[in-house]
Amino acid sequence: QVAEESSSTKSALRPQVGESSGRMAASFTSSVMHVVTTTEKKVLTQKDIDQKRHNRVKKYGKKGYVRVHTNYGDLNLELHCDMTPKTCENFLLLCERGYYKETIFHRSIRNFMLQ
């Protein structure tokens, strides 16, 4: 059996990278900071981006859905993003990148699991 996937929660996984450092706003409200008149972009580390995405998926508290296309038919998977946000985020990212395309299932136990 060969799998190919599509996910329905892709927009929840894309981080918004465009934050400012906040120095300009802080300089206007502080009497001890030097005045800054230009906006500086905040440099986000991978950890910051991952944390923002994790919080966004968890905040939705919704379920994620993935349809796996196989040569024996489609499988509709329901993901519990509210209970396991990091696991679901990782799975959805791998689906979005096409990691599971052409994956072969070598074991199928009805109503239990696929491997």
C-alpha positions as a Markdown table, in Angstrom:
| # | Residue | x | y | z |
|---|---|---|---|---|
| 1 | Gln | 0.0 | 0.0 | 0.0 |
| 2 | Val | 1.3 | 3.4 | -0.9 |
| 3 | Ala | 0.4 | 6.6 | 0.9 |
| 4 | Glu | 0.2 | 10.2 | -0.1 |
| 5 | Glu | -1.3 | 12.9 | 2.2 |
| 6 | Ser | -3.0 | 16.2 | 2.2 |
| 7 | Ser | -3.7 | 18.3 | 5.3 |
| 8 | Ser | -6.4 | 20.8 | 6.0 |
| 9 | Thr | -4.7 | 22.9 | 8.7 |
| 10 | Lys | -1.7 | 24.3 | 6.8 |
| 11 | Ser | -2.5 | 27.9 | 7.6 |
| 12 | Ala | -2.1 | 27.2 | 11.4 |
| 13 | Leu | 1.5 | 26.0 | 10.8 |
| 14 | Arg | 2.9 | 29.1 | 9.1 |
| 15 | Pro | 4.6 | 31.4 | 11.6 |
| 16 | Gln | 4.3 | 35.2 | 11.2 |
| 17 | Val | 7.9 | 36.4 | 11.0 |
| 18 | Gly | 7.8 | 40.2 | 11.0 |
| 19 | Glu | 8.0 | 41.3 | 14.6 |
| 20 | Ser | 9.9 | 44.3 | 15.7 |
| 21 | Ser | 12.4 | 44.4 | 18.6 |
| 22 | Gly | 10.2 | 46.8 | 20.5 |
| 23 | Arg | 13.1 | 49.3 | 21.1 |
| 24 | Met | 11.4 | 52.2 | 19.3 |
| 25 | Ala | 8.2 | 51.9 | 21.3 |
| 26 | Ala | 10.2 | 51.4 | 24.6 |
| 27 | Ser | 12.3 | 54.5 | 23.9 |
| 28 | Phe | 9.2 | 56.7 | 23.6 |
| 29 | Thr | 7.7 | 55.6 | 26.9 |
| 30 | Ser | 11.0 | 55.4 | 28.9 |
| 31 | Ser | 12.9 | 58.3 | 30.4 |
| 32 | Val | 16.2 | 56.3 | 30.7 |
| 33 | Met | 16.5 | 54.9 | 27.2 |
| 34 | His | 18.0 | 56.7 | 24.3 |
| 35 | Val | 15.4 | 57.7 | 21.7 |
| 36 | Val | 15.2 | 55.3 | 18.8 |
| 37 | Thr | 13.4 | 56.5 | 15.7 |
| 38 | Thr | 13.7 | 53.5 | 13.4 |
| 39 | Thr | 12.0 | 50.1 | 13.7 |
| 40 | Glu | 14.4 | 47.2 | 14.0 |
| 41 | Lys | 13.2 | 43.7 | 13.0 |
| 42 | Lys | 13.4 | 41.1 | 15.7 |
| 43 | Val | 15.6 | 38.2 | 14.8 |
| 44 | Leu | 13.7 | 35.0 | 15.7 |
| 45 | Thr | 15.6 | 31.8 | 16.5 |
| 46 | Gln | 14.2 | 28.5 | 15.4 |
| 47 | Lys | 13.2 | 27.9 | 19.0 |
| 48 | Asp | 11.1 | 31.1 | 19.0 |
| 49 | Ile | 9.4 | 30.1 | 15.7 |
| 50 | Asp | 8.7 | 26.6 | 17.0 |
| 51 | Gln | 7.3 | 28.0 | 20.2 |
| 52 | Lys | 5.0 | 30.4 | 18.3 |
| 53 | Arg | 3.7 | 27.6 | 16.1 |
| 54 | His | 3.2 | 25.3 | 19.1 |
| 55 | Asn | 1.2 | 28.0 | 20.9 |
| 56 | Arg | -0.9 | 28.7 | 17.8 |
| 57 | Val | -1.9 | 25.1 | 17.3 |
| 58 | Lys | -2.6 | 24.6 | 21.0 |
| 59 | Lys | -4.6 | 27.9 | 21.1 |
| 60 | Tyr | -7.0 | 26.7 | 18.4 |
| 61 | Gly | -7.9 | 23.7 | 20.5 |
| 62 | Lys | -9.3 | 22.2 | 17.3 |
| 63 | Lys | -8.8 | 18.9 | 15.7 |
| 64 | Gly | -6.6 | 18.5 | 12.7 |
| 65 | Tyr | -7.7 | 16.4 | 9.7 |
| 66 | Val | -5.5 | 14.6 | 7.2 |
| 67 | Arg | -6.6 | 12.5 | 4.3 |
| 68 | Val | -4.1 | 9.7 | 3.3 |
| 69 | His | -4.5 | 8.5 | -0.3 |
| 70 | Thr | -3.5 | 4.9 | -0.8 |
| 71 | Asn | -3.9 | 2.5 | -3.7 |
| 72 | Tyr | -6.6 | 0.7 | -1.6 |
| 73 | Gly | -8.6 | 3.9 | -1.0 |
| 74 | Asp | -8.5 | 7.0 | 1.2 |
| 75 | Leu | -8.0 | 7.1 | 5.0 |
| 76 | Asn | -9.3 | 10.1 | 6.9 |
| 77 | Leu | -7.3 | 10.8 | 10.1 |
| 78 | Glu | -8.5 | 13.0 | 12.9 |
| 79 | Leu | -5.7 | 14.6 | 15.0 |
| 80 | His | -6.3 | 15.8 | 18.5 |
| 81 | Cys | -4.3 | 19.0 | 18.3 |
| 82 | Asp | -5.8 | 20.2 | 21.6 |
| 83 | Met | -4.3 | 17.2 | 23.5 |
| 84 | Thr | -1.0 | 16.7 | 21.7 |
| 85 | Pro | -0.2 | 20.0 | 19.9 |
| 86 | Lys | 3.5 | 19.4 | 19.3 |
| 87 | Thr | 3.0 | 15.9 | 18.0 |
| 88 | Cys | 0.3 | 17.1 | 15.6 |
| 89 | Glu | 2.3 | 20.0 | 14.5 |
| 90 | Asn | 5.2 | 17.8 | 13.7 |
| 91 | Phe | 3.0 | 15.3 | 11.8 |
| 92 | Leu | 1.3 | 18.1 | 9.8 |
| 93 | Leu | 4.6 | 19.7 | 8.9 |
| 94 | Leu | 5.9 | 16.4 | 7.6 |
| 95 | Cys | 2.7 | 15.9 | 5.6 |
| 96 | Glu | 3.0 | 19.4 | 4.2 |
| 97 | Arg | 6.6 | 18.7 | 3.1 |
| 98 | Gly | 5.6 | 15.4 | 1.4 |
| 99 | Tyr | 7.6 | 13.2 | 3.8 |
| 100 | Tyr | 5.1 | 10.4 | 3.7 |
| 101 | Lys | 4.6 | 10.3 | -0.1 |
| 102 | Glu | 5.2 | 6.8 | -1.6 |
| 103 | Thr | 5.4 | 5.3 | 2.0 |
| 104 | Ile | 4.7 | 1.6 | 2.0 |
| 105 | Phe | 2.5 | 0.1 | 4.8 |
| 106 | His | 3.9 | -3.3 | 5.6 |
| 107 | Arg | 1.4 | -4.1 | 8.4 |
| 108 | Ser | -2.3 | -3.3 | 8.7 |
| 109 | Ile | -4.3 | -4.4 | 11.7 |
| 110 | Arg | -7.9 | -3.6 | 11.2 |
| 111 | Asn | -9.3 | -0.9 | 13.6 |
| 112 | Phe | -5.9 | -0.6 | 15.3 |
| 113 | Met | -2.9 | 0.5 | 13.4 |
| 114 | Leu | -0.8 | 0.8 | 10.3 |
| 115 | Gln | 2.9 | 0.4 | 10.1 |
